[in-house]
CSV table of N, CA and C in Angstrom, one decimal:
chain,number,residue,atom,x,y,z
A,18,MET,N,152.3,-88.3,107.2
A,18,MET,CA,153.2,-88.7,106.2
A,18,MET,C,153.2,-90.2,106.1
A,19,VAL,N,153.1,-90.7,104.9
A,19,VAL,CA,153.2,-92.2,104.7
A,19,VAL,C,154.6,-92.6,104.8
A,20,ARG,N,154.8,-93.6,105.7
A,20,ARG,CA,156.2,-94.1,105.9
A,20,ARG,C,156.3,-95.5,105.4
A,21,PRO,N,157.5,-95.9,105.0
A,21,PRO,CA,157.8,-97.3,104.6
A,21,PRO,C,157.5,-98.3,105.7
A,22,ILE,N,157.1,-99.5,105.3
A,22,ILE,CA,156.9,-100.5,106.3
A,22,ILE,C,158.2,-101.2,106.6
A,23,VAL,N,158.5,-101.4,107.9
A,23,VAL,CA,159.7,-102.0,108.3
A,23,VAL,C,159.6,-103.5,108.2
A,24,LYS,N,160.6,-104.2,107.7
A,24,LYS,CA,160.6,-105.7,107.6
A,24,LYS,C,161.7,-106.3,108.3
A,25,ASP,N,162.6,-105.5,108.9
A,25,ASP,CA,163.7,-106.0,109.7
A,25,ASP,C,163.3,-106.7,111.0
A,26,VAL,N,163.5,-108.0,111.1
A,26,VAL,CA,163.0,-108.7,112.2
A,26,VAL,C,163.7,-108.3,113.5
A,27,LEU,N,164.9,-107.8,113.4
A,27,LEU,CA,165.6,-107.4,114.7
A,27,LEU,C,164.9,-106.1,115.2
A,28,LEU,N,164.5,-105.2,114.4
A,28,LEU,CA,163.8,-104.0,114.8
A,28,LEU,C,162.4,-104.4,115.3
A,29,LEU,N,161.7,-105.2,114.6
A,29,LEU,CA,160.4,-105.6,114.9
A,29,LEU,C,160.3,-106.5,116.2
A,30,GLY,N,161.4,-107.1,116.5
A,30,GLY,CA,161.4,-108.0,117.6
A,30,GLY,C,161.7,-107.4,119.0
A,31,ARG,N,161.8,-106.0,118.9
A,31,ARG,CA,162.1,-105.3,120.2
A,31,ARG,C,160.7,-104.9,120.8
A,32,ARG,N,160.7,-105.0,122.1
A,32,ARG,CA,159.5,-104.6,122.9
A,32,ARG,C,159.4,-103.0,122.8
A,33,ALA,N,158.2,-102.5,122.5
A,33,ALA,CA,158.0,-101.1,122.4
A,33,ALA,C,158.0,-100.4,123.7
A,34,GLU,N,158.5,-99.1,123.7
A,34,GLU,CA,158.5,-98.2,124.9
A,34,GLU,C,157.2,-97.5,125.0
A,35,ALA,N,156.9,-97.1,126.2
A,35,ALA,CA,155.7,-96.3,126.4
A,35,ALA,C,155.6,-95.0,125.6
A,36,ALA,N,154.5,-94.7,125.1
A,36,ALA,CA,154.3,-93.5,124.3
A,36,ALA,C,154.0,-92.3,125.3
A,37,VAL,N,154.5,-91.2,124.9
A,37,VAL,CA,154.3,-89.9,125.7
A,37,VAL,C,153.7,-88.9,124.7
A,38,GLU,N,153.4,-87.7,125.3
A,38,GLU,CA,152.7,-86.7,124.5
A,38,GLU,C,153.6,-86.3,123.3
A,39,ALA,N,154.9,-86.3,123.4
A,39,ALA,CA,155.7,-85.9,122.3
A,39,ALA,C,155.6,-86.9,121.1
A,40,ASP,N,155.1,-88.1,121.4
A,40,ASP,CA,154.9,-89.1,120.3
A,40,ASP,C,153.6,-88.9,119.5
A,41,LEU,N,152.8,-88.0,119.9
A,41,LEU,CA,151.5,-87.9,119.2
A,41,LEU,C,151.6,-87.7,117.7
A,42,PRO,N,152.6,-87.0,117.1
A,42,PRO,CA,152.7,-86.9,115.7
A,42,PRO,C,152.8,-88.3,115.0
A,43,VAL,N,153.3,-89.3,115.7
A,43,VAL,CA,153.4,-90.6,115.1
A,43,VAL,C,152.1,-91.2,114.8
A,44,VAL,N,151.0,-90.8,115.5
A,44,VAL,CA,149.7,-91.3,115.2
A,44,VAL,C,149.3,-90.8,113.8
A,45,GLN,N,149.5,-89.6,113.4
A,45,GLN,CA,149.2,-89.1,112.1
A,45,GLN,C,149.9,-89.9,111.0
A,46,ASP,N,151.2,-90.2,111.2
A,46,ASP,CA,151.9,-91.0,110.3
A,46,ASP,C,151.4,-92.4,110.2
A,47,LEU,N,151.0,-93.0,111.3
A,47,LEU,CA,150.3,-94.3,111.3
A,47,LEU,C,149.0,-94.3,110.5
A,48,MET,N,148.2,-93.2,110.7
A,48,MET,CA,146.9,-93.1,110.0
A,48,MET,C,147.1,-93.0,108.5
A,49,ASP,N,148.1,-92.1,108.1
A,49,ASP,CA,148.4,-91.9,106.7
A,49,ASP,C,148.9,-93.2,106.1
A,50,THR,N,149.8,-93.9,106.8
A,50,THR,CA,150.3,-95.1,106.2
A,50,THR,C,149.2,-96.2,106.1
A,51,LEU,N,148.3,-96.3,107.1
A,51,LEU,CA,147.2,-97.2,107.1
A,51,LEU,C,146.3,-96.9,105.9
A,52,ARG,N,146.0,-95.7,105.7
A,52,ARG,CA,145.2,-95.3,104.5
A,52,ARG,C,145.8,-95.6,103.2
A,53,ALA,N,147.2,-95.5,103.1
A,53,ALA,CA,147.9,-95.8,101.9
A,53,ALA,C,147.8,-97.3,101.6
A,54,HIS,N,147.5,-98.1,102.6
A,54,HIS,CA,147.4,-99.6,102.4
A,54,HIS,C,146.0,-100.1,102.5
A,55,THR,N,145.0,-99.2,102.4
A,55,THR,CA,143.6,-99.6,102.4
A,55,THR,C,143.3,-100.8,101.5
A,56,GLY,N,142.6,-101.7,101.9
A,56,GLY,CA,142.2,-102.9,101.1
A,56,GLY,C,143.0,-104.1,101.4
A,57,HIS,N,144.2,-103.9,102.0
A,57,HIS,CA,145.0,-105.1,102.4
A,57,HIS,C,145.7,-104.9,103.7
A,58,CYS,N,145.2,-104.0,104.5
A,58,CYS,CA,145.8,-103.7,105.9
A,58,CYS,C,144.7,-103.2,106.7
A,59,VAL,N,144.5,-103.7,108.0
A,59,VAL,CA,143.5,-103.3,108.9
A,59,VAL,C,144.0,-102.7,110.2
A,60,GLY,N,145.4,-102.7,110.3
A,60,GLY,CA,146.0,-102.2,111.6
A,60,GLY,C,147.5,-102.1,111.4
A,61,LEU,N,148.0,-101.1,112.2
A,61,LEU,CA,149.4,-100.9,112.2
A,61,LEU,C,149.9,-100.6,113.6
A,62,ALA,N,151.1,-101.0,113.9
A,62,ALA,CA,151.8,-100.7,115.1
A,62,ALA,C,152.9,-99.8,114.8
A,63,ALA,N,153.3,-98.9,115.7
A,63,ALA,CA,154.3,-97.9,115.4
A,63,ALA,C,155.7,-98.5,115.0
A,64,ASN,N,156.0,-99.7,115.5
A,64,ASN,CA,157.3,-100.2,115.1
A,64,ASN,C,157.3,-100.7,113.7
A,65,MET,N,156.1,-100.8,113.1
A,65,MET,CA,156.1,-101.2,111.7
A,65,MET,C,156.4,-100.0,110.8
A,66,ILE,N,156.5,-98.8,111.3
A,66,ILE,CA,156.9,-97.7,110.5
A,66,ILE,C,158.2,-97.1,111.1
A,67,GLY,N,158.9,-97.9,111.9
A,67,GLY,CA,160.2,-97.6,112.4
A,67,GLY,C,160.3,-96.8,113.7
A,68,VAL,N,159.1,-96.7,114.5
A,68,VAL,CA,159.1,-96.0,115.7
A,68,VAL,C,158.8,-97.0,116.8
A,69,ASN,N,159.7,-97.1,117.8
A,69,ASN,CA,159.6,-98.1,118.8
A,69,ASN,C,158.8,-97.6,120.0
A,70,LYS,N,157.5,-97.3,119.7
A,70,LYS,CA,156.6,-96.8,120.8
A,70,LYS,C,155.4,-97.6,120.8
A,71,ARG,N,154.7,-97.7,121.9
A,71,ARG,CA,153.5,-98.5,122.1
A,71,ARG,C,152.3,-97.7,121.6
A,72,ILE,N,152.2,-97.6,120.3
A,72,ILE,CA,151.1,-97.0,119.6
A,72,ILE,C,150.6,-97.9,118.5
A,73,ILE,N,149.2,-98.0,118.5
A,73,ILE,CA,148.6,-98.8,117.4
A,73,ILE,C,147.5,-98.0,116.8
A,74,VAL,N,147.2,-98.3,115.5
A,74,VAL,CA,146.0,-97.7,114.8
A,74,VAL,C,145.3,-98.9,114.2
A,75,VAL,N,144.0,-99.0,114.5
A,75,VAL,CA,143.2,-100.1,114.0
A,75,VAL,C,142.0,-99.5,113.2
A,76,ASP,N,141.7,-100.2,112.1
A,76,ASP,CA,140.6,-99.8,111.2
A,76,ASP,C,139.4,-100.6,111.7
A,77,GLY,N,138.5,-99.8,112.3
A,77,GLY,CA,137.3,-100.4,112.9
A,77,GLY,C,136.1,-100.3,111.9
A,78,GLY,N,136.2,-100.9,110.7
A,78,GLY,CA,135.2,-100.8,109.7
A,78,GLY,C,135.2,-99.5,108.9
A,79,GLY,N,136.3,-99.0,108.5
A,79,GLY,CA,136.4,-97.8,107.8
A,79,GLY,C,136.7,-96.6,108.6
A,80,VAL,N,136.7,-96.7,109.9
A,80,VAL,CA,137.0,-95.6,110.8
A,80,VAL,C,138.2,-95.9,111.6
A,81,PRO,N,139.4,-95.6,111.2
A,81,PRO,CA,140.6,-95.9,111.9
A,81,PRO,C,140.6,-95.2,113.3
A,82,PHE,N,141.1,-95.9,114.3
A,82,PHE,CA,141.2,-95.2,115.6
A,82,PHE,C,142.5,-95.6,116.3
A,83,PRO,N,143.2,-94.6,116.9
A,83,PRO,CA,144.5,-94.9,117.6
A,83,PRO,C,144.3,-95.3,119.0
A,84,MET,N,145.3,-96.0,119.5
A,84,MET,CA,145.4,-96.4,120.9
A,84,MET,C,146.9,-96.2,121.3
A,85,LEU,N,147.1,-95.4,122.4
A,85,LEU,CA,148.4,-95.2,122.9
A,85,LEU,C,148.5,-96.1,124.2
A,86,ASN,N,149.6,-96.7,124.3
A,86,ASN,CA,149.9,-97.6,125.5
A,86,ASN,C,148.8,-98.6,125.8
A,87,PRO,N,148.3,-99.3,124.7
A,87,PRO,CA,147.3,-100.3,125.0
A,87,PRO,C,147.8,-101.5,125.7
A,88,VAL,N,147.0,-102.0,126.6
A,88,VAL,CA,147.3,-103.3,127.3
A,88,VAL,C,146.0,-104.1,127.4
A,89,ILE,N,146.0,-105.3,127.1
A,89,ILE,CA,144.9,-106.2,127.3
A,89,ILE,C,144.7,-106.5,128.8
A,90,ARG,N,143.6,-106.1,129.4
A,90,ARG,CA,143.3,-106.4,130.8
A,90,ARG,C,142.5,-107.6,131.1
A,91,LYS,N,141.7,-108.0,130.1
A,91,LYS,CA,141.0,-109.3,130.2
A,91,LYS,C,140.8,-110.0,128.9
A,92,ARG,N,140.9,-111.3,128.9
A,92,ARG,CA,140.6,-112.1,127.8
A,92,ARG,C,139.5,-113.1,128.1
A,93,ARG,N,138.6,-113.3,127.2
A,93,ARG,CA,137.5,-114.2,127.5
A,93,ARG,C,137.2,-115.1,126.3
A,94,GLY,N,136.7,-116.3,126.6
A,94,GLY,CA,136.3,-117.2,125.6
A,94,GLY,C,137.5,-118.2,125.3
A,95,GLU,N,137.1,-119.2,124.6
A,95,GLU,CA,138.1,-120.2,124.2
A,95,GLU,C,139.0,-119.6,123.0
A,96,PRO,N,140.3,-119.7,123.2
A,96,PRO,CA,141.1,-119.2,122.1
A,96,PRO,C,140.9,-120.1,120.8
A,97,TYR,N,140.9,-119.4,119.7
A,97,TYR,CA,140.7,-120.0,118.4
A,97,TYR,C,142.0,-119.8,117.5
A,98,GLU,N,142.1,-120.7,116.6
A,98,GLU,CA,143.3,-120.6,115.7
A,98,GLU,C,142.9,-119.6,114.5
A,99,ALA,N,143.8,-118.6,114.3
A,99,ALA,CA,143.6,-117.7,113.2
A,99,ALA,C,144.8,-117.8,112.3
A,100,GLU,N,144.6,-117.4,111.0
A,100,GLU,CA,145.6,-117.3,110.1
A,100,GLU,C,145.7,-115.9,109.6
A,101,GLU,N,146.9,-115.2,109.9
A,101,GLU,CA,147.0,-113.8,109.7
A,101,GLU,C,148.1,-113.4,108.8
A,102,GLY,N,147.9,-112.4,108.0
A,102,GLY,CA,148.9,-111.8,107.2
A,102,GLY,C,149.5,-110.5,107.9
A,103,CYS,N,150.5,-110.0,107.4
A,103,CYS,CA,151.1,-108.8,108.0
A,103,CYS,C,152.0,-108.1,106.9
A,104,LEU,N,151.9,-106.8,106.9
A,104,LEU,CA,152.7,-106.0,105.9
A,104,LEU,C,154.2,-106.2,106.1
A,105,SER,N,154.6,-106.6,107.3
A,105,SER,CA,156.0,-106.7,107.7
A,105,SER,C,156.6,-108.0,107.2
A,106,HIS,N,155.8,-108.9,106.7
A,106,HIS,CA,156.4,-110.2,106.1
A,106,HIS,C,155.4,-110.7,105.1
A,107,SER,N,155.9,-111.6,104.3
A,107,SER,CA,155.1,-112.2,103.2
A,107,SER,C,154.3,-113.4,103.8
A,108,GLY,N,153.2,-113.7,103.1
A,108,GLY,CA,152.5,-114.9,103.5
A,108,GLY,C,151.6,-114.7,104.7
A,109,THR,N,151.1,-115.8,105.2
A,109,THR,CA,150.3,-115.8,106.4
A,109,THR,C,150.9,-116.8,107.4
A,110,ARG,N,150.5,-116.6,108.7
A,110,ARG,CA,151.0,-117.4,109.8
A,110,ARG,C,149.8,-117.7,110.7
A,111,ARG,N,149.9,-118.8,111.4
A,111,ARG,CA,148.8,-119.2,112.3
A,111,ARG,C,149.2,-118.8,113.7
A,112,THR,N,148.1,-118.4,114.5
A,112,THR,CA,148.3,-118.0,115.9
A,112,THR,C,147.0,-118.2,116.6
A,113,LEU,N,147.0,-118.1,117.9
A,113,LEU,CA,145.8,-118.3,118.7
A,113,LEU,C,145.3,-116.9,119.1
A,114,ARG,N,144.0,-116.7,119.1
A,114,ARG,CA,143.4,-115.4,119.4
A,114,ARG,C,142.2,-115.7,120.3
A,115,TYR,N,141.9,-114.7,121.2
A,115,TYR,CA,140.7,-114.8,122.0
A,115,TYR,C,139.6,-114.0,121.4
A,116,PRO,N,138.4,-114.5,121.5
A,116,PRO,CA,137.2,-113.9,120.8
A,116,PRO,C,136.8,-112.6,121.5
A,117,PHE,N,137.1,-112.4,122.8
A,117,PHE,CA,136.7,-111.2,123.5
A,117,PHE,C,137.9,-110.7,124.3
A,118,ILE,N,138.1,-109.4,124.2
A,118,ILE,CA,139.2,-108.8,125.0
A,118,ILE,C,138.7,-107.5,125.6
A,119,GLU,N,139.3,-107.1,126.7
A,119,GLU,CA,139.1,-105.8,127.3
A,119,GLU,C,140.5,-105.1,127.3
A,120,VAL,N,140.5,-103.9,126.7
A,120,VAL,CA,141.8,-103.1,126.5
A,120,VAL,C,141.8,-101.8,127.3
A,121,GLU,N,142.8,-101.5,128.0
A,121,GLU,CA,143.0,-100.2,128.6
A,121,GLU,C,144.1,-99.5,127.7
A,122,PHE,N,143.8,-98.2,127.4
A,122,PHE,CA,144.7,-97.5,126.5
A,122,PHE,C,144.4,-96.0,126.8
A,123,GLN,N,145.3,-95.2,126.2
A,123,GLN,CA,145.1,-93.7,126.2
A,123,GLN,C,144.6,-93.3,124.8
A,124,ASN,N,143.7,-92.3,124.9
A,124,ASN,CA,143.3,-91.7,123.6
A,124,ASN,C,144.2,-90.5,123.2
A,125,LEU,N,143.8,-89.8,122.2
A,125,LEU,CA,144.7,-88.7,121.7
A,125,LEU,C,144.8,-87.5,122.7
A,126,SER,N,143.9,-87.5,123.7
A,126,SER,CA,144.0,-86.5,124.8
A,126,SER,C,144.8,-87.0,126.0
A,127,LEU,N,145.3,-88.2,125.8
A,127,LEU,CA,146.0,-89.0,126.8
A,127,LEU,C,145.2,-89.3,128.0
A,128,GLN,N,143.9,-89.4,127.8
A,128,GLN,CA,143.0,-89.9,128.8
A,128,GLN,C,142.9,-91.4,128.8
A,129,THR,N,142.9,-92.0,130.0
A,129,THR,CA,142.8,-93.5,130.0
A,129,THR,C,141.4,-93.9,129.7
A,130,CYS,N,141.3,-94.9,128.9
A,130,CYS,CA,140.0,-95.5,128.5
A,130,CYS,C,140.1,-97.0,128.7
A,131,ARG,N,139.0,-97.6,128.8
A,131,ARG,CA,138.9,-99.0,128.9
A,131,ARG,C,137.7,-99.4,128.0
A,132,GLN,N,137.9,-100.4,127.1
A,132,GLN,CA,136.9,-100.7,126.1
A,132,GLN,C,137.0,-102.2,125.8
A,133,ARG,N,135.8,-102.8,125.6
A,133,ARG,CA,135.7,-104.2,125.2
A,133,ARG,C,135.6,-104.4,123.7
A,134,TYR,N,136.2,-105.4,123.2
A,134,TYR,CA,136.2,-105.7,121.7
A,134,TYR,C,136.0,-107.2,121.5
A,135,SER,N,135.3,-107.5,120.4
A,135,SER,CA,135.1,-108.9,120.1
A,135,SER,C,135.3,-109.1,118.6
A,136,GLY,N,135.3,-110.4,118.2
A,136,GLY,CA,135.4,-110.8,116.8
A,136,GLY,C,136.6,-110.3,116.1
A,137,PHE,N,136.5,-109.9,114.9
A,137,PHE,CA,137.6,-109.6,114.0
A,137,PHE,C,138.4,-108.4,114.6
A,138,LEU,N,137.6,-107.4,115.2
A,138,LEU,CA,138.3,-106.2,115.7
A,138,LEU,C,139.2,-106.6,116.9
A,139,ALA,N,138.7,-107.5,117.7
A,139,ALA,CA,139.6,-108.0,118.8
A,139,ALA,C,140.8,-108.7,118.3
A,140,GLN,N,140.6,-109.5,117.2
A,140,GLN,CA,141.8,-110.2,116.6
A,140,GLN,C,142.8,-109.2,116.0
A,141,ILE,N,142.4,-108.1,115.4
A,141,ILE,CA,143.3,-107.1,114.9
A,141,ILE,C,144.1,-106.5,116.0
A,142,ILE,N,143.4,-106.1,117.1
A,142,ILE,CA,144.0,-105.5,118.2
A,142,ILE,C,145.1,-106.4,118.8
A,143,GLN,N,144.8,-107.7,118.9
A,143,GLN,CA,145.7,-108.6,119.5
A,143,GLN,C,146.9,-108.7,118.6
A,144,HIS,N,146.7,-108.7,117.3
A,144,HIS,CA,147.9,-108.8,116.4
A,144,HIS,C,148.8,-107.6,116.5
A,145,GLU,N,148.2,-106.4,116.6
A,145,GLU,CA,149.0,-105.2,116.7
A,145,GLU,C,149.7,-105.1,118.1
A,146,LEU,N,149.0,-105.6,119.1
A,146,LEU,CA,149.7,-105.6,120.5
A,146,LEU,C,150.8,-106.6,120.5
A,147,ASP,N,150.7,-107.7,119.7
A,147,ASP,CA,151.9,-108.6,119.6
A,147,ASP,C,153.1,-107.8,119.0
A,148,HIS,N,152.9,-106.9,118.0
A,148,HIS,CA,153.9,-106.1,117.5
A,148,HIS,C,154.6,-105.3,118.7
A,149,CYS,N,153.7,-104.7,119.5
A,149,CYS,CA,154.2,-103.9,120.6
A,149,CYS,C,155.1,-104.7,121.6
A,150,GLU,N,154.8,-106.0,121.7
A,150,GLU,CA,155.6,-106.8,122.6
A,150,GLU,C,156.8,-107.4,121.9
A,151,GLY,N,157.0,-107.1,120.6
A,151,GLY,CA,158.1,-107.7,119.8
A,151,GLY,C,157.9,-109.1,119.3
A,152,VAL,N,156.6,-109.5,119.3
A,152,VAL,CA,156.2,-110.8,118.8
A,152,VAL,C,155.8,-110.7,117.4
A,153,LEU,N,156.5,-111.5,116.5
A,153,LEU,CA,156.2,-111.5,115.1
A,153,LEU,C,155.2,-112.6,114.7
A,154,ILE,N,154.1,-112.2,114.2
A,154,ILE,CA,153.1,-113.3,113.7
A,154,ILE,C,153.2,-113.3,112.2
């Protein structure tokens, strides 16, 4: 189900709780909502649709994939300045991002995975993980 995007900074500023098996339906809502915003959105965090759980969905070049309870385990390279937009607010904002990250997360089977990401995909994941931490960019 496509859900409305939350813009309330008090809700978005809360740190997300760990996702559990009962939260799996949220993934489908995130996927549907991301598809509804194709062309101007490349990732969503659950709190952006009103669910305070540590779940993100990232569009990896036309193939969206979910991550439950993602945590960055390693950051590499010199941080660079990025200018990012977000559906939860208007305009763009500047922030620092790492060019290479290693993320530990659970897949839809709740199996723990560890994957390395670079470039724009790493930037998207970092943005969505900021949402999980209650950080507004």
